[in-house]
Coordinates of C-alpha atoms in Angstrom, one line a residue:
M1 CA 0.0 0.0 0.0
A2 CA 1.4 3.4 -1.0
I3 CA 2.0 5.9 1.8
D4 CA -0.6 8.3 0.6
N5 CA -3.3 5.7 0.5
F6 CA -2.2 4.3 3.9
V7 CA -2.3 7.7 5.7
L8 CA -5.6 8.6 4.1
S9 CA -7.1 5.2 5.0
L10 CA -5.9 5.5 8.6
C11 CA -7.3 9.0 8.8
L12 CA -10.7 7.8 7.7
I13 CA -10.7 4.8 9.9
L14 CA -9.9 6.8 13.0
L15 CA -12.3 9.7 12.2
F16 CA -15.3 7.6 11.3
G17 CA -14.6 5.0 14.0
R18 CA -14.4 7.8 16.7
V19 CA -17.5 9.7 15.5
L20 CA -19.8 6.7 15.2
G21 CA -18.4 5.1 18.4
E22 CA -19.0 8.2 20.4
A23 CA -22.5 8.6 18.8
F24 CA -23.4 5.1 20.0
K25 CA -22.0 5.7 23.5
R26 CA -24.2 8.8 23.8
L27 CA -27.1 6.6 22.9
Q28 CA -26.1 4.3 25.8
L29 CA -25.2 1.6 23.2
P30 CA -21.9 -0.3 22.8
A31 CA -19.3 1.8 20.9
V32 CA -18.0 -1.4 19.2
V33 CA -21.2 -1.6 17.1
G34 CA -20.8 2.0 16.0
E35 CA -17.2 1.2 15.0
I36 CA -18.2 -1.8 12.9
L37 CA -20.9 0.3 11.2
A38 CA -18.1 2.9 10.5
G39 CA -16.2 0.2 8.7
I40 CA -19.3 -0.9 6.7
L41 CA -19.9 2.8 5.8
I42 CA -16.4 3.6 4.4
G43 CA -15.7 0.0 3.2
P44 CA -16.7 -1.8 -0.1
S45 CA -20.2 -2.4 1.1
L46 CA -21.3 1.3 0.9
L47 CA -19.0 4.2 0.0
G48 CA -16.0 2.1 -1.1
W49 CA -13.4 4.5 0.1
I50 CA -11.2 1.8 1.7
A51 CA -10.6 -1.8 0.7
P52 CA -9.2 -4.6 2.8
H53 CA -5.4 -4.7 2.7
E54 CA -2.6 -6.7 4.4
T55 CA -1.1 -3.5 6.0
L56 CA -4.4 -2.5 7.6
S57 CA -4.9 -6.1 8.7
V58 CA -1.6 -6.1 10.6
M59 CA -2.6 -2.9 12.3
A60 CA -6.0 -4.3 13.2
E61 CA -4.2 -7.4 14.8
L62 CA -2.0 -5.1 16.8
G63 CA -5.2 -3.3 17.9
V64 CA -6.8 -6.5 19.2
I65 CA -3.6 -7.4 21.1
L66 CA -3.7 -4.0 22.8
L67 CA -7.4 -4.5 23.5
L68 CA -6.8 -7.8 25.3
F69 CA -4.0 -6.0 27.2
S70 CA -6.5 -3.5 28.5
I71 CA -8.9 -6.3 29.5
G72 CA -6.1 -8.1 31.3
C73 CA -5.5 -4.8 33.3
E74 CA -9.1 -5.0 34.5
T75 CA -9.1 -8.7 35.4
S76 CA -8.6 -10.0 38.9
I77 CA -7.7 -13.6 39.6
K78 CA -9.2 -13.1 43.1
H79 CA -12.6 -12.5 41.6
L80 CA -12.5 -15.8 39.9
Y81 CA -11.9 -17.5 43.2
Q82 CA -14.6 -15.4 44.9
A83 CA -17.1 -16.4 42.3
G84 CA -16.2 -20.1 42.9
N85 CA -18.2 -22.9 41.4
S86 CA -21.0 -20.6 40.2
A87 CA -18.7 -18.8 37.7
I88 CA -17.3 -22.2 36.5
G89 CA -20.8 -23.6 36.0
V90 CA -22.0 -20.5 34.1
A91 CA -18.9 -20.5 31.9
L92 CA -19.1 -24.2 31.1
L93 CA -22.8 -24.0 30.3
G94 CA -22.2 -20.9 28.3
I95 CA -19.6 -22.7 26.2
A96 CA -21.4 -26.0 25.8
L97 CA -24.9 -24.6 24.8
P98 CA -23.8 -22.3 21.9
A99 CA -21.2 -24.7 20.6
G100 CA -23.6 -27.7 20.6
V101 CA -26.9 -26.1 19.6
I102 CA -25.5 -23.7 16.9
G103 CA -23.0 -26.3 15.7
L104 CA -25.8 -28.9 15.2
V105 CA -28.1 -26.4 13.5
C106 CA -25.4 -25.4 11.1
L107 CA -24.6 -29.0 10.4
F108 CA -28.1 -30.4 9.9
Y109 CA -30.2 -27.4 8.9
L110 CA -27.7 -25.3 6.9
E111 CA -25.9 -28.5 5.8
L112 CA -22.5 -27.0 6.3
P113 CA -19.3 -29.2 6.4
G114 CA -18.7 -30.6 9.9
F115 CA -15.6 -28.6 10.7
T116 CA -17.2 -25.3 9.5
A117 CA -20.3 -26.0 11.6
L118 CA -18.1 -26.7 14.6
Y119 CA -16.1 -23.6 14.0
L120 CA -19.2 -21.4 13.8
G121 CA -20.5 -22.9 17.1
C122 CA -17.2 -22.3 18.9
A123 CA -17.0 -18.7 17.5
L124 CA -20.1 -17.9 19.5
T125 CA -18.9 -19.3 22.8
A126 CA -16.8 -16.4 24.1
T127 CA -18.2 -13.5 26.2
S128 CA -17.1 -9.9 25.9
I129 CA -15.8 -8.9 29.3
G130 CA -15.6 -5.2 28.5
V131 CA -19.2 -4.7 27.4
S132 CA -21.0 -6.3 30.4
V133 CA -18.5 -5.1 33.1
R134 CA -19.0 -1.5 31.8
V135 CA -22.8 -1.8 32.1
M136 CA -22.4 -3.3 35.6
A137 CA -20.0 -0.5 36.7
Q138 CA -22.4 2.2 35.4
A139 CA -25.2 0.6 37.5
K140 CA -22.7 0.4 40.5
R141 CA -23.1 -3.4 40.7
S142 CA -19.7 -4.5 39.6
Q143 CA -18.7 -5.5 43.2
S144 CA -21.9 -7.4 43.8
R145 CA -22.1 -11.2 43.9
E146 CA -23.5 -11.2 40.4
G147 CA -20.7 -8.9 39.3
H148 CA -18.1 -11.3 40.6
I149 CA -19.8 -14.3 38.9
I150 CA -20.0 -12.4 35.6
L151 CA -16.4 -11.4 35.6
G152 CA -15.2 -14.8 36.6
A153 CA -17.3 -16.6 34.0
A154 CA -16.2 -14.1 31.3
V155 CA -12.6 -14.7 32.1
I156 CA -13.0 -18.5 31.9
D157 CA -14.9 -18.0 28.6
D158 CA -12.2 -15.9 27.1
I159 CA -9.4 -18.3 28.1
A160 CA -11.5 -21.3 26.9
G161 CA -12.2 -19.4 23.7
V162 CA -8.5 -18.8 23.1
I163 CA -7.7 -22.5 23.7
L164 CA -10.5 -23.6 21.3
L165 CA -9.2 -21.1 18.7
S166 CA -5.7 -22.6 19.1
L167 CA -7.0 -26.1 18.7
L168 CA -9.1 -25.3 15.6
F169 CA -6.2 -23.3 14.2
N170 CA -3.8 -26.2 14.5
F171 CA -6.4 -28.6 13.1
A172 CA -7.0 -26.4 10.1
N173 CA -3.3 -26.3 9.4
S174 CA -2.4 -29.9 9.9
G175 CA -5.7 -31.6 9.2
D176 CA -5.3 -33.8 12.4
I177 CA -6.0 -33.3 16.0
S178 CA -4.6 -36.1 18.1
L179 CA -5.1 -36.4 21.8
L180 CA -1.4 -36.1 22.4
S181 CA -1.0 -32.9 20.4
S182 CA -4.1 -31.4 21.8
G183 CA -3.0 -32.2 25.4
L184 CA 0.4 -30.7 24.7
L185 CA -1.1 -27.6 23.2
I186 CA -3.4 -27.1 26.2
L187 CA -0.5 -27.8 28.6
K188 CA 1.6 -25.2 26.8
I189 CA -1.2 -22.6 26.9
G190 CA -1.9 -23.4 30.5
A191 CA 1.8 -23.1 31.4
F192 CA 2.0 -19.8 29.5
L193 CA -1.0 -18.4 31.3
F194 CA 0.4 -19.5 34.6
L195 CA 4.1 -18.5 34.2
A196 CA 3.9 -15.5 31.9
P197 CA 2.3 -13.0 34.3
P198 CA 4.8 -13.6 37.1
L199 CA 7.6 -13.4 34.5
A200 CA 6.2 -10.1 33.1
R201 CA 5.9 -8.9 36.7
L202 CA 9.6 -9.6 37.3
L203 CA 10.5 -7.7 34.2
L204 CA 8.5 -4.8 35.5
Y205 CA 10.8 -4.6 38.6
L206 CA 13.8 -4.6 36.2
F207 CA 12.4 -1.8 34.1
R208 CA 11.5 0.2 37.2
A209 CA 15.0 -0.2 38.6
V210 CA 16.6 1.2 35.4
R211 CA 14.1 4.0 34.9
P212 CA 15.8 7.4 34.4
R213 CA 15.6 9.7 37.4
E214 CA 14.5 12.6 35.3
K215 CA 10.8 12.6 34.5
E216 CA 11.1 10.8 31.1
T217 CA 7.8 11.4 29.2
G218 CA 6.8 8.2 27.4
Y219 CA 9.1 5.8 29.2
E220 CA 6.2 3.8 30.7
A221 CA 4.4 3.6 27.4
I222 CA 7.6 2.3 25.7
V223 CA 8.1 -0.3 28.4
T224 CA 4.5 -1.4 28.1
M225 CA 4.8 -1.9 24.3
I226 CA 8.1 -3.7 24.7
L227 CA 6.5 -6.2 27.1
I228 CA 3.3 -6.6 24.9
C229 CA 5.3 -7.2 21.8
L230 CA 7.7 -9.6 23.6
F231 CA 4.9 -11.8 25.1
A232 CA 2.8 -11.6 21.9
W233 CA 5.8 -13.1 20.0
L234 CA 6.3 -15.7 22.7
A235 CA 2.6 -16.7 22.6
H236 CA 2.8 -17.0 18.8
A237 CA 6.0 -19.1 19.2
L238 CA 4.0 -21.5 21.4
H239 CA 1.4 -21.8 18.7
A240 CA -1.1 -19.7 20.7
P241 CA -2.8 -16.6 19.4
A242 CA -0.6 -13.5 19.8
L243 CA -3.4 -11.6 21.5
L244 CA -2.8 -13.9 24.6
G245 CA 0.5 -12.1 25.1
G246 CA -1.2 -8.8 25.5
F247 CA -3.6 -10.4 28.0
V248 CA -0.9 -11.8 30.3
V249 CA 0.9 -8.4 30.3
G250 CA -2.3 -6.8 31.4
L251 CA -2.7 -9.3 34.2
A252 CA 0.9 -8.5 35.3
L253 CA 0.0 -4.8 35.5
S254 CA -3.3 -5.4 37.4
R255 CA -3.4 -3.8 40.9
Q256 CA -5.0 -7.0 42.1
F257 CA -2.2 -9.3 40.8
V258 CA -1.7 -12.2 43.1
S259 CA 1.7 -14.0 43.3
P260 CA 4.0 -15.6 46.0
L261 CA 6.5 -13.0 44.9
N262 CA 4.4 -10.3 46.6
R263 CA 5.8 -11.6 50.0
Y264 CA 9.3 -10.6 49.0
L265 CA 8.9 -7.8 46.6
Q266 CA 7.1 -4.5 47.2
N267 CA 4.1 -4.1 44.8
P268 CA 5.1 -1.5 42.2
F269 CA 1.6 0.1 42.2
S270 CA 2.7 3.6 41.3
F271 CA 4.9 2.3 38.4
T272 CA 2.2 -0.1 37.0
H273 CA -0.4 2.6 37.3
E274 CA 1.7 5.0 35.3
M275 CA 2.3 2.3 32.7
E276 CA -1.5 1.7 32.4
V277 CA -2.2 5.5 32.2
E278 CA 0.5 6.1 29.6
S279 CA -0.5 3.2 27.4
K280 CA -4.2 4.1 27.5
P281 CA -4.0 6.4 24.5
L282 CA -2.3 3.6 22.5
V283 CA -5.3 1.3 23.3
D284 CA -7.7 4.1 22.4
I285 CA -6.0 4.6 19.0
F286 CA -5.4 1.1 17.9
A287 CA -8.3 -0.9 19.4
P288 CA -11.0 0.8 17.3
I289 CA -8.9 0.1 14.2
F290 CA -9.7 -3.6 14.7
F291 CA -13.4 -3.2 14.9
V292 CA -13.5 -0.7 12.0
Y293 CA -11.4 -3.1 9.9
V294 CA -13.9 -5.9 10.6
G295 CA -16.6 -3.7 9.1
I296 CA -14.3 -2.9 6.1
S297 CA -13.9 -6.6 5.6
L298 CA -17.6 -7.2 5.3
D299 CA -19.3 -7.6 2.0
L300 CA -23.0 -7.0 2.6
S301 CA -23.8 -8.1 -0.9
Q302 CA -23.1 -11.6 0.3
I303 CA -26.1 -11.6 2.6
D304 CA -29.1 -13.4 1.2
L305 CA -31.9 -10.8 1.5
G306 CA -34.6 -13.4 0.6
W307 CA -37.0 -14.7 3.1
T308 CA -34.9 -17.8 3.7
G309 CA -31.7 -15.8 4.2
I310 CA -33.3 -13.3 6.6
F311 CA -35.0 -16.1 8.6
T312 CA -31.7 -18.0 8.9
L313 CA -29.9 -14.9 10.1
L314 CA -32.6 -14.1 12.7
M315 CA -32.8 -17.7 13.9
L316 CA -29.1 -18.0 14.5
S317 CA -29.1 -14.6 16.2
L318 CA -31.9 -15.6 18.6
L319 CA -30.1 -19.0 19.3
A320 CA -26.9 -17.1 20.0
I321 CA -28.7 -14.9 22.5
A322 CA -30.8 -17.6 24.1
T323 CA -28.0 -20.2 24.5
K324 CA -25.9 -17.7 26.4
A325 CA -28.8 -16.3 28.5
L326 CA -29.6 -19.8 29.6
A327 CA -26.2 -20.1 31.2
G328 CA -27.5 -17.9 34.0
L329 CA -29.6 -20.9 35.2
N330 CA -26.5 -22.2 37.0
V331 CA -26.5 -19.2 39.3
P332 CA -28.0 -20.1 42.7
G333 CA -30.6 -17.7 44.1
S334 CA -33.5 -15.8 42.6
L335 CA -34.6 -15.6 39.0
R336 CA -33.5 -12.0 38.9
S337 CA -29.9 -13.0 39.7
K338 CA -30.1 -15.6 37.0
A339 CA -31.4 -13.1 34.5
I340 CA -28.7 -10.5 35.4
V341 CA -25.9 -13.1 34.9
G342 CA -27.5 -14.6 31.8
S343 CA -28.0 -11.3 30.2
A344 CA -24.4 -10.3 30.9
M345 CA -23.1 -13.4 29.1
V346 CA -24.9 -12.5 25.8
P347 CA -22.4 -10.0 24.2
R348 CA -19.8 -11.8 22.1
G349 CA -17.7 -8.7 21.3
E350 CA -14.0 -8.8 20.5
V351 CA -13.1 -12.5 20.9
G352 CA -16.0 -13.6 18.6
L353 CA -14.7 -11.1 16.0
V354 CA -11.2 -12.6 16.3
F355 CA -12.7 -16.1 15.6
A356 CA -14.5 -14.7 12.6
E357 CA -11.5 -12.9 11.2
M358 CA -9.2 -15.9 11.7
G359 CA -11.8 -18.2 10.2
L360 CA -11.9 -16.1 7.1
Q361 CA -8.1 -15.9 6.8
M362 CA -7.7 -19.7 7.1
E363 CA -10.6 -20.2 4.6
I364 CA -12.6 -22.2 7.1
I365 CA -15.6 -20.0 6.5
S366 CA -16.6 -18.3 3.3
P367 CA -16.9 -14.5 2.9
K368 CA -20.7 -14.9 3.1
L369 CA -20.5 -16.9 6.4
F370 CA -18.0 -14.4 7.7
T371 CA -20.4 -11.5 7.0
E372 CA -23.3 -13.4 8.6
L373 CA -21.2 -14.3 11.6
V374 CA -20.1 -10.7 12.2
V375 CA -23.7 -9.5 11.9
I376 CA -24.8 -12.1 14.5
I377 CA -21.9 -11.0 16.8
A378 CA -23.0 -7.3 16.4
I379 CA -26.6 -8.2 17.2
T380 CA -25.6 -10.0 20.4
T381 CA -23.2 -7.2 21.4
L382 CA -26.2 -4.8 21.0
A383 CA -28.8 -7.0 22.6
G384 CA -26.7 -8.0 25.6
P385 CA -26.4 -4.5 27.3
L386 CA -30.1 -3.8 26.6
L387 CA -31.1 -7.1 28.3
L388 CA -28.7 -6.5 31.1
K389 CA -30.1 -3.0 31.8
W390 CA -33.6 -4.4 31.8
A391 CA -32.6 -7.2 34.2
L392 CA -30.9 -4.6 36.5
A393 CA -33.9 -2.4 36.4
R394 CA -36.2 -5.3 37.4
D395 CA -33.8 -6.2 40.2
G396 CA -33.9 -2.6 41.4
K397 CA -37.7 -2.6 41.5

């Protein structure tokens, strides 16, 4: 891509993504939907100002790595333990129902190939942490029992989604998925998730020790990017998605980071806080590029606007919403608590979009299925906060 086309494309992506994202936020709707619509508007589907390109795709991938980093910064391992068995039960049901029901519908009703049907089912298993947690925080319920269960289940969903994505990625490349290779892959990802955050934490102490005494503007942001790029490369070297590297660095920066090292080393709260604050503009710039690029990658002409096509799209969207909402049945207590947790599990958000994009790149799903999958993810991302607000309002009454 020539430099003039690149800078103009980047200008339009940032401008339209910001404008439509802010417009949706003012309407109390998820900004991610507005950013996807911005990509549809300036992409080949409507105005045709920007076409998909490898350079923009790489920037979009960097954006999602930074997005998972910001999610990691908000994640607390303690909350996972506090939620206990309820979070695990909600997460497992929220994975099994969409993968099983949607996979079977795609296999028998849509008559898709077995692996494609499985991939579509797995693509709709992950829950967007950011969307639901933001709604809970606005309602001042993030520290409630339901809030802990939602966060814990969403974390498990995201980790399980990453593992599923890695397994499917390896199967698509090799055409085989033996128990031994699958076990080794899960072991490597588990070891990476377990060992990488403490290792990143140790590197934080090293960078803090060599920090210049003068107030060096940008030092914390540079250190953050060094760690994110290093662990993203390491995750890719272990045959895991690179975005997992951003997530573990975010965990290392979290103020609620838990490690035996805390007994011997003073928590670097001031330094990690500065790193998080300094890197926030990077996340704000690059993360929307991913969502806008997803919209640019869409080809709405692929959607079947006949009665059969519209019925199929609506049916899959309703199944995607219902199978996640039913996961709230595992929550002990009143029906209102079940409704709150179930509604919060509905938005698919960023991890589902990663599934869609990688499935398209690996040619597991066609451009038509990619477009339909992203539309379904957008519908769930829009419906989830609306259902959650309704459930919280009912709970308040």
